[in-house]
Structures are given as structure tokens and as C-alpha cells.
Amino acid sequence: MSNRSRHTLPIADFPPRPSIHEDARDCPATEAAAPGPTAPKGAPNVVVILLDDMGFGASSAFGGPCEMPTANRLAKGGLRYSRFHVNPMCSPTRQSLMTGRNHHAVGMGNVCEFCTSHPGNDSIRPASAAPIAEILRLNGYNTAAFGKMHQTPLWEVSPIGPFERWPTGEGFEKFYGFIGPEMNHWQPLLYDGTTPVEPVSTDGRYHLSEDVCERAVNWLEMQQSYSPDKPFFMYLPMAATHAPLHVPPEFPKKYKGKFAHGYTKQREMTLARQKEIGVIPEDADLAPWVEGFPHWHELTQDQKLLSERFMETYAGTAEHVDTQIGKVVDALDRLKLLDNTFIVYILGDNGASAEGRPFGTLNMERSYSGIDDSVDFMLEHMETIGGPDSYPQYPAGWALAMNTPYQWAKQVPSHFGCTRDGMIVHWPKGIERPGDIRQQWHHVTDIVPTILEIAGLPVPHAVHGVTQQRMDGISLAYSMNDGDASDRRKTQYFEILGNRSIYHDGWIASAMHFAPWAPHISKGGKYLDEKWQLYDLSNDWSQAHDVAEQHPEKLRELQQLFVMEASRNNVFPLDDRAEELMNKTIANRPDPLNGRTSMVFYEGMTRLTEDSILNVKNASHHISAEITLTTGASDGVIIAQGGRFGGWVLHLVDGVPTYTYNYFGLNITDVRCSDALGPGRHSVLIAFDYDGGGLGQGARVQISCNGGPVSEGRLEKTAPFIFSCYETTDIGVDLGTPVSPRYFERESKLRGGRIDSVTLTLEEPNPVGDPAFLRRLASE
């Protein structure tokens, strides 16, 4: 089959020749009908592995302190790319990785949770950018994805779809994992295709990383059993090492005491090791420490003790996930597939995350709302870090160390601490000098054209009748067997939340807009006033020396180039808002409810994400439940939103209707009716009277049953932006983790009755932002 016929997908069928015979016995078929398109002869299998929030200087394969045996094994048998770049956050990198296009050019200027109505940030992948899974599927590959998928628009993550931008709508014949930014590794909410997977066991033996890798191995075995002659594309985007840092305890224990020297010293140790193994040159300098951020020696003994424990947990998480990936590599070897499988192992979808702020957090959901855990509080609960009772993220100082030798971290693409990550390519059949290091400058958009080139496939001109937009990536296949080859990629812009830079032919100009460990305060209108830095990368590997004053003309040239690249990729307007964009009214993104102020739910409705239902945060509202009980003293959930790290629930406790508000695990408030309900039909009414005056303010809560006496309670604070990044709203049960400790140890499902309906009604719209509130959060 010629490449010419593959430029338009699906590949056109040849029309069958009509028969002149009346009886089938007179014209037996000479050849069975083809089962579909076939891949080019000898096309390799492809496995793309992506870790989350891992910096350049974290893994042992690139000189870091986290032992990663699988990465080491693949690097020894393959190639390490030491100047490989990603986008500044999860969704942008993943969209570029799957399409080969710049992230704004395919609508993913930020993470899906911060999307707006602007074309460069609406999170809607255009049909003119077909994903690599669909291209390979239409060219005869089997396709599968296991793990974290974070490219589906928020309003489409609902039980009724639409499903075109779910993984199974984007070319993956098999999908097992979750859709969203992060997941509880002990009690995840997963999908098999578009079907929810029942909650997993809570006996302590389950872990998400282990599960998805086991499923990947099972699929490999199945694929080889049924279609051993057909190549496959497997995508393995792991949720680790993104928060929450959940890991079996034996892994962090291996690192006990190994980080007592602190993050400042760790940078020096990693730098020396990186030079020793050759992933950076001998003359590379350690980039400056971030001005104003505390050095290790400035911390108290309690802060150091806590910080060590967090880093031990991070390192254990990194080794654990890499060990699980090793099971997939072992399966490829056992099935005799490794020799002709092209493996791309990307050690981070952005730099290490500094979102844990200076001292870390036991509950990242709190941090998203600008709430810091005190050191004393975290020390008291230190033994929970990494386990199911925590939702932790490590301190920002360790993130800066994990990005050695570069400065800054995730969300700050002005510098390589955000955008430069280690990448390993392994392909025994196609790599002549295994163990080598490649220093050609490349970007995540280059993976798609590389896969197509080594598979012998063209970049399609049209897919499903839609003309395809330009491919921004360039294949890096030229460099695999020619370490001295000149760079073919000359230019690349970076931008998110106003932080930005432009690389061109050995130079990079950088503009830093905000720090990632503070709540995002809009500085709108000040972009033109910001000072840019300039780095000559031919003499300064790690962006350690700003030469803007020495080369003002070069800086102006690059600033103009940024404007040109930003304009042609839909980067403008720059938008530095973040958490407030979780409010879909502020973000002005599509609302499947079309402005409705009332919504009715029925028993059995589950997995309803925050963006797919009415937003009860920062607004007065009513909850009206109609239930029928068959026994007295019934227990269980009527409606729940969120989980143990933040949310609310209306439930029965020994037959007593109870409203529980869980303020990020810090305060749990119950408001209860005066009496238990007996058998029969009942009406329960909740009135949530919000104080107003900004985001996250207090509220008065009233509850009554069957028009009887009213019980009342007071909430001093409420969730300003989000209850949970992954927990959902459920009727008749509380999937995931429990909102209320009253049913921590027992089943949440309603027993002894049924739910006829639950009606949620807003009294007033959510406020459109409150900058004063955000500034107060930052000052606190």
C-alpha cells in the first residue's frame, strides 16, 4: 500500500468487482476479504510512557536522587535526550504529545480546569489536528491507553458525554484510567472506556500505578494472542509523581535519612552527578537559587524534619511508579517484542511542581484554595504522609532541587526548570549505539512526526474529511544514529498564565510573571512593563547568566519573534488568572446546563463532575430530597459531593437526616434534624444561606424534615474554588473517599429505603471574581 493512499484517512476501500455468477458454488472466493487497513511491513510497535511533575534532576537516569531502575535499563539500551522540552503544565503537554501541535494551536493554553472561551484556551482539540492514536489506528495499528488522560473538556466529562474527545473517541480502542488532573491512588474513580469502574477495594493492597500497569500487561498479552502480526500503539501516562504523593510505605522507607542534607545541598550533589554521567557539560553552571525563597539553613529543625519526610515520600513514589513500568517492559521482553518496539519514556510532563508551597501540605485540595497547613499540624500528622489519610504534596524547595541544574519549576516556562525534562528512547532494532546521549534541541511536539517517520507513514493531509492544520513538530529520528547531527529545531515559544519565553537558534528570552507557590493574583495590564531576561545558551547551558544588558538588540529581536509566534498560535490574550477560572461563570466556558438554576437528580446517578452540575460554591441554594424508607433507623447517603479532603453530604445517621460540610478536612460541621425518620415517604429540605461579600465566605445552614422544626448550624468558611479535583457528586452513595467520618468505616450506600428525587436550586448566581479576596489569601 503506497504512502500516497495514506495521506487521506480513512484509507479508501477498493470497490468490489461484481460477479456474473448466480450461484455462489460457481464462483468460490479466491481470497478472504481484508480485515481492514494494514500497517507498513516491519512497522515497529510504539509505547509512549509519560510521568507527571518530574523535573530534569529527579531521576537516577539523569543524575537525580530518585532510583529508577526501569529508566536506567532503558537508557543503557537506548538513548538519553538531554535537551528535550515539554509544555508548562499537564494538559498542554499531553495535547501536544498526542497531536504534534503547539498547545495553544490546539486549544490547550492551560489545564482544562482553567480553560476559557478564547480559541487558544478553550480546551477543544480541533478536528484539523487528529491525534496520533487515531492516525495509527486508521493505518492498521491496535491502540490502547492506560492511566491519566487530561485533555477532555470539562463539560464533556459527564455520564452522557459527548464522548468524541474521550480517549475512545480519539483513536484508542482500549482505555482504562481516569480523566482529569490527578487521582487518589488508594481509592481512585476510574473508567473502562466510557463505563465507570466500580470502586476498588480499600483493604490497603490496591494501588493505582500497579493496577494500570497490570492492565497494560494484560492488554499486551491479549493483543498478541489475537493479532500477533499487527503492530500496536500503547500510551502509558502515569498519574505519579503528581500530587497526591501516594505510595506503599516500603518505598519511602528506603530513603529514610537520605535527604537530611537538604534541598540546597541536593542541587550541588545532583549537578556533580549530572556532569559525571554526561547529561550536562562539564562547564555548565548551577542556575541561581530563586530570589526570596528560603535556603535549607534558614529552616527550623521542625521544618527540616517535615521536609525530609515529604522528600522521602516523593522519591519513593518515583521509584514505585518506575518499578511498575518495569513490569510492562518485562512483558514486552517476555513476549519477544522488545527488539522492534519503539519506546519513548518522558520523565515529566512539566518540571517538578512547586505547588506545595514553601513547607508542603497534607491536603493539596487545601493548597488549591490558598490554605497553608501549619508546620505543627503537619508534624502531628507526619506519619500519615503518603498513606490513604493524606493527600500530600512536597515543599517547593525540593521541587527546585528536582529541576537541577535549572531554575524555577512547573508553571514558570520562562526557565528550563519548568520545560526541560529527561527523555529516553529505546529501540534495539533502530538504534546503533545504545547508551549514548543526545544533545539536539527538541520539543514534545516532535514525538508525533517521529513516530510517523519510523513507522513509514506520512503526515496525513486529511482525516475523516477534515483538512489537517500544519504539524508544528519535527521528527527527531535523524538524531538517533547521528549524535553529531546539527539541530533541526530552531524556534519554540513557551507560555502559560503570563509566564513566557522564546527560544531561537541558541538564544532564549524570558519573562517571569508570577511565582507558582502563591495564589494567582491577576496582574492584568502589566505584561508590557515586565523586564525580560536573555540567555546565550551556546555559552550558558543552564540559563545561569542574564546577558540582556549586553545584547539589547538580540533581546528586542526575540521579543518581536515571541509576538509573531504567539500570534500565529493563538497565545493572545495572555491570561494570568488560575484558581478563579475554576468557576465556569468567570471563565465563560460552555455550560451544559445553559444557565439553569435548578437540577433534579435520581437514585443511581453517580460520577457527576463539578463542572457538569450546578455550582453551589459561593451561592445560596436549596436542597430538597424526597425519600421513601422501608425501615426505621436507616443509614446512608442521599447526595454527596466531594470526599474526605473537601465536600458536603446529606445523609441519614441512625435515621436522622444530617447535613455535613467538610471544609478540606480542617473542620467538619454537622447540622441534624431533631428526630429520626420512620418508615414511609419523607421530605428533607436544606437551606444554605451564603453570607456573600466574596469567595469562600461563611454560611448559615438550616435543615427541616416534613415541614417540622428547623435545626440550624453555622459555617465560618466555605470552599472558594473547588471541592475536589477528582471526587464527584453521587446520589444514594458516596463513591471514592467519604465526606463524613460517620461512615468512614462502613458502606455509604443508602440502606432501608430509596431516593425518589433530589432537587438542587440556586437562589443567586456565583460572584464573578473577587480580587481583594485573592490578595488576602496571598498575604496570609
Coordinates of C-alpha atoms in Angstrom, one line a residue, residues 69-383:
P69 CA 15.7 1.0 37.6
T70 CA 13.5 0.9 34.5
A71 CA 14.6 4.3 33.3
N72 CA 18.2 3.2 33.9
R73 CA 17.7 0.0 32.0
L74 CA 16.1 1.7 29.0
A75 CA 18.8 4.4 29.0
K76 CA 21.5 1.8 28.9
G77 CA 19.9 0.0 26.0
G78 CA 18.7 3.2 24.3
L79 CA 19.4 7.0 24.1
R80 CA 19.0 9.8 26.6
Y81 CA 18.0 13.2 25.2
S82 CA 19.3 15.9 27.5
R83 CA 17.8 18.9 25.7
F84 CA 14.2 17.7 25.4
H85 CA 11.4 20.1 26.3
V86 CA 7.8 19.9 27.3
N87 CA 5.0 22.5 27.9
P88 CA 4.4 24.2 31.3
M89 CA 1.6 22.1 32.7
C90 CA -0.2 18.8 32.3
S91 CA -3.0 19.3 29.7
P92 CA -0.8 21.4 27.3
T93 CA 2.0 18.8 27.2
R94 CA -0.5 16.0 26.7
Q95 CA -2.3 17.7 23.9
S96 CA 0.9 18.5 22.1
L97 CA 2.2 14.9 22.7
M98 CA -0.9 13.4 21.1
T99 CA -1.2 15.9 18.2
G100 CA 2.3 17.1 17.3
R101 CA 1.0 20.7 17.5
N102 CA 1.8 23.7 19.8
H103 CA -0.7 23.6 22.7
H104 CA -2.4 27.0 22.0
A105 CA -2.8 26.0 18.4
V106 CA -5.0 23.1 19.5
G107 CA -6.9 25.0 22.2
M108 CA -5.0 23.9 25.3
G109 CA -3.3 27.1 26.5
N110 CA -3.7 25.9 30.1
V111 CA -5.0 22.9 32.0
C112 CA -8.6 22.0 31.2
E113 CA -9.8 23.3 34.6
F114 CA -8.6 26.8 33.7
C115 CA -10.0 26.9 30.2
T116 CA -11.9 30.0 28.9
S117 CA -13.8 30.9 25.7
H118 CA -10.6 32.2 23.9
P119 CA -9.6 30.0 20.9
G120 CA -6.1 29.3 22.3
N121 CA -7.5 28.1 25.6
D122 CA -10.9 26.6 25.1
S123 CA -9.6 23.0 25.6
I124 CA -11.3 21.9 22.4
R125 CA -9.0 20.0 20.1
P126 CA -10.0 20.9 16.6
A127 CA -10.8 18.1 14.1
S128 CA -8.0 19.5 12.0
A129 CA -5.5 18.1 14.5
A130 CA -6.1 14.3 14.5
P131 CA -4.4 12.6 17.5
I132 CA -1.6 10.1 16.8
A133 CA -3.8 7.2 18.2
E134 CA -6.4 7.8 15.5
I135 CA -3.8 8.2 12.8
L136 CA -2.1 4.9 13.7
R137 CA -5.5 3.1 14.2
L138 CA -6.5 4.1 10.7
N139 CA -3.2 2.8 9.4
G140 CA -3.6 -0.7 10.8
Y141 CA -2.3 -0.4 14.4
N142 CA -4.1 -1.6 17.6
T143 CA -4.2 1.2 20.1
A144 CA -4.6 1.4 23.9
A145 CA -4.1 3.9 26.7
F146 CA -3.8 3.2 30.5
G147 CA -3.6 5.9 33.2
K148 CA -4.2 9.6 33.3
M149 CA -5.9 11.4 30.4
H150 CA -6.2 15.2 30.9
Q151 CA -7.4 16.6 27.5
T152 CA -11.2 16.2 27.6
P153 CA -13.1 19.5 28.0
L154 CA -14.7 19.7 31.5
W155 CA -18.3 20.0 30.3
E156 CA -17.9 16.8 28.3
V157 CA -16.8 14.7 31.3
S158 CA -20.3 13.5 32.2
P159 CA -22.2 10.3 32.1
I160 CA -23.9 11.3 28.9
G161 CA -20.9 12.6 27.0
P162 CA -20.4 13.7 24.3
F163 CA -17.6 11.2 24.0
E164 CA -15.8 12.3 20.9
R165 CA -12.9 13.8 22.9
W166 CA -12.7 11.0 25.4
P167 CA -9.8 8.6 24.8
T168 CA -12.0 6.1 23.0
G169 CA -13.2 8.9 20.7
E170 CA -9.6 9.9 19.9
G171 CA -8.4 6.7 18.5
F172 CA -7.8 4.4 21.5
E173 CA -9.6 1.1 21.1
K174 CA -8.9 0.4 24.7
F175 CA -8.8 2.9 27.6
Y176 CA -8.5 2.2 31.3
G177 CA -7.8 5.0 33.7
F178 CA -9.2 8.4 34.7
I179 CA -9.9 11.8 33.1
G180 CA -8.7 14.7 35.0
P181 CA -5.7 16.4 36.6
E182 CA -5.0 14.0 39.5
M183 CA -6.4 11.0 41.3
N184 CA -6.3 9.3 44.7
H185 CA -4.0 6.3 44.2
W186 CA -5.6 4.4 47.0
Q187 CA -9.3 4.9 46.1
P188 CA -9.5 6.1 42.5
L189 CA -12.5 6.7 40.4
L190 CA -11.8 5.0 37.0
Y191 CA -13.3 4.3 33.6
D192 CA -13.0 1.3 31.3
G193 CA -13.7 3.0 28.0
T194 CA -16.6 5.3 28.9
T195 CA -18.0 2.9 31.6
P196 CA -17.4 3.7 35.2
V197 CA -15.4 1.1 37.1
E198 CA -16.8 0.1 40.5
P199 CA -14.7 1.4 43.4
V200 CA -11.8 -0.7 44.2
S201 CA -11.1 -2.5 47.5
T202 CA -10.0 -0.4 50.4
D203 CA -8.1 -3.2 52.1
G204 CA -4.8 -1.4 51.6
R205 CA -3.5 -3.8 48.9
Y206 CA -4.6 -1.8 45.9
H207 CA -2.6 1.0 44.3
L208 CA -3.4 2.9 41.0
S209 CA 0.1 2.7 39.5
E210 CA 0.2 -1.1 40.0
D211 CA -3.4 -1.5 38.6
V212 CA -2.9 0.4 35.3
C213 CA 0.4 -1.3 34.6
E214 CA -1.1 -4.8 35.3
R215 CA -4.0 -3.9 32.9
A216 CA -1.4 -2.8 30.3
V217 CA 0.3 -6.1 30.5
N218 CA -3.0 -8.0 30.2
W219 CA -3.9 -6.0 27.1
L220 CA -0.5 -6.8 25.6
E221 CA -1.0 -10.4 26.1
M222 CA -4.5 -10.3 24.7
Q223 CA -3.3 -8.3 21.6
Q224 CA -0.5 -10.8 21.0
S225 CA -2.9 -13.7 21.3
Y226 CA -5.4 -12.3 18.8
S227 CA -3.3 -10.2 16.4
P228 CA 0.4 -11.0 16.8
D229 CA 1.2 -9.8 13.3
K230 CA -0.4 -6.4 13.9
P231 CA 1.7 -3.6 15.4
F232 CA 0.3 -1.7 18.4
F233 CA 0.5 1.7 20.0
M234 CA 0.3 1.8 23.7
Y235 CA 0.2 5.1 25.7
L236 CA 1.0 4.8 29.4
P237 CA 0.5 8.3 31.0
M238 CA 1.0 7.7 34.7
A239 CA -0.5 9.8 37.4
A240 CA 2.6 9.7 39.6
T241 CA 4.6 11.8 40.6
H242 CA 1.8 14.4 40.6
A243 CA 0.1 15.1 43.9
P244 CA -1.2 13.3 45.8
L245 CA 2.1 11.5 46.6
H246 CA 0.5 8.2 47.5
V247 CA 2.9 5.3 47.8
P248 CA 3.3 1.9 49.6
P249 CA 5.3 2.6 52.8
E250 CA 8.2 0.3 52.0
F251 CA 9.3 2.6 49.2
P252 CA 9.8 5.8 51.2
K253 CA 11.4 3.8 53.9
K254 CA 14.3 3.0 51.5
Y255 CA 15.1 6.8 51.5
K256 CA 15.0 7.3 55.3
G257 CA 17.7 9.8 56.2
K258 CA 19.0 10.2 52.7
F259 CA 17.8 13.8 52.4
A260 CA 19.0 15.2 55.7
H261 CA 21.5 17.4 53.8
G262 CA 18.5 19.4 52.4
Y263 CA 17.5 20.7 49.1
T264 CA 20.2 23.3 48.7
K265 CA 23.0 20.7 49.0
Q266 CA 21.0 18.3 46.9
R267 CA 21.3 20.7 43.9
E268 CA 25.1 20.6 44.2
M269 CA 25.1 16.8 44.5
T270 CA 22.9 16.4 41.5
L271 CA 24.9 18.8 39.4
A272 CA 28.1 16.9 40.1
R273 CA 26.4 13.6 39.2
Q274 CA 24.9 15.0 36.0
K275 CA 28.3 16.1 34.9
E276 CA 29.8 12.7 35.8
I277 CA 27.3 10.8 33.7
G278 CA 27.4 13.3 30.8
V279 CA 23.8 14.6 30.6
I280 CA 25.1 18.2 31.1
P281 CA 28.5 19.5 30.0
E282 CA 31.4 20.0 32.4
D283 CA 31.3 23.7 32.2
A284 CA 27.5 24.0 33.0
D285 CA 26.8 26.3 35.9
L286 CA 24.2 25.8 38.6
A287 CA 21.4 28.3 37.8
P288 CA 20.8 30.8 40.6
W289 CA 18.5 30.0 43.5
V290 CA 15.1 31.6 43.3
E291 CA 15.4 35.0 45.0
G292 CA 13.5 35.3 48.2
F293 CA 12.9 31.5 48.6
P294 CA 14.3 30.2 51.9
H295 CA 17.6 28.2 51.8
W296 CA 17.8 25.0 53.7
H297 CA 19.9 26.5 56.5
E298 CA 17.2 29.1 57.1
L299 CA 14.6 26.5 58.1
T300 CA 13.9 25.5 61.7
Q301 CA 14.6 21.9 62.8
D302 CA 10.9 21.1 62.7
Q303 CA 10.6 22.4 59.2
K304 CA 13.6 20.4 58.1
L305 CA 12.3 17.2 59.7
L306 CA 9.0 17.6 58.0
S307 CA 10.6 18.5 54.7
E308 CA 12.8 15.4 54.7
R309 CA 9.7 13.2 55.2
F310 CA 8.0 14.8 52.2
M311 CA 11.0 14.2 50.0
E312 CA 11.4 10.6 51.1
T313 CA 7.8 10.2 50.0
Y314 CA 8.4 11.8 46.7
A315 CA 11.4 9.7 45.9
G316 CA 9.6 6.6 47.0
T317 CA 6.7 7.5 44.7
A318 CA 9.1 8.0 41.8
E319 CA 10.8 4.6 42.3
H320 CA 7.5 2.8 42.8
V321 CA 5.9 4.1 39.6
D322 CA 9.1 3.3 37.6
T323 CA 9.1 -0.2 39.1
Q324 CA 5.5 -0.7 37.9
I325 CA 6.5 0.5 34.4
G326 CA 9.2 -2.1 34.5
K327 CA 6.5 -4.8 34.6
V328 CA 5.4 -3.6 31.2
V329 CA 8.9 -3.6 29.8
D330 CA 9.4 -7.1 31.2
A331 CA 6.2 -8.2 29.4
L332 CA 7.5 -6.8 26.1
D333 CA 10.7 -8.7 26.6
R334 CA 8.9 -12.0 27.6
L335 CA 6.7 -11.7 24.6
K336 CA 9.8 -11.2 22.4
L337 CA 8.5 -7.7 21.3
L338 CA 11.2 -5.5 22.8
D339 CA 13.6 -5.6 19.8
N340 CA 11.1 -3.9 17.5
T341 CA 9.2 -1.7 19.9
F342 CA 9.9 2.0 19.8
I343 CA 9.7 3.2 23.5
V344 CA 9.6 6.8 24.3
Y345 CA 9.9 7.4 28.1
I346 CA 9.3 11.1 29.0
L347 CA 10.3 11.8 32.6
G348 CA 7.8 14.6 33.3
D349 CA 5.1 16.4 31.5
N350 CA 6.5 19.6 33.0
G351 CA 9.1 20.5 35.6
A352 CA 8.7 19.3 39.2
S353 CA 5.8 21.0 41.0
A354 CA 6.3 23.8 43.5
E355 CA 2.6 24.0 44.1
G356 CA 3.1 22.5 47.6
R357 CA 4.3 26.0 48.6
P358 CA 7.3 26.5 51.0
F359 CA 6.5 23.8 53.5
G360 CA 4.4 21.3 51.8
T361 CA 0.8 20.2 52.5
L362 CA -1.1 17.2 53.8
N363 CA -4.0 18.0 51.6
M364 CA -3.4 19.5 48.1
E365 CA -7.1 20.4 47.8
R366 CA -6.5 22.9 50.6
S367 CA -3.5 24.4 48.8
Y368 CA -5.5 24.9 45.7
S369 CA -7.7 27.3 47.8
G370 CA -4.7 29.2 49.2
I371 CA -4.9 27.4 52.6
D372 CA -1.5 26.6 54.2
D373 CA -1.1 23.8 56.7
S374 CA 0.9 24.8 59.7
V375 CA 4.2 23.0 60.4
D376 CA 2.9 22.0 63.8
F377 CA -0.2 20.5 62.3
M378 CA 1.7 18.6 59.7
L379 CA 4.3 17.3 62.2
E380 CA 1.4 16.0 64.3
H381 CA 0.2 14.0 61.3
M382 CA 3.5 13.3 59.7
E383 CA 3.1 9.5 59.9

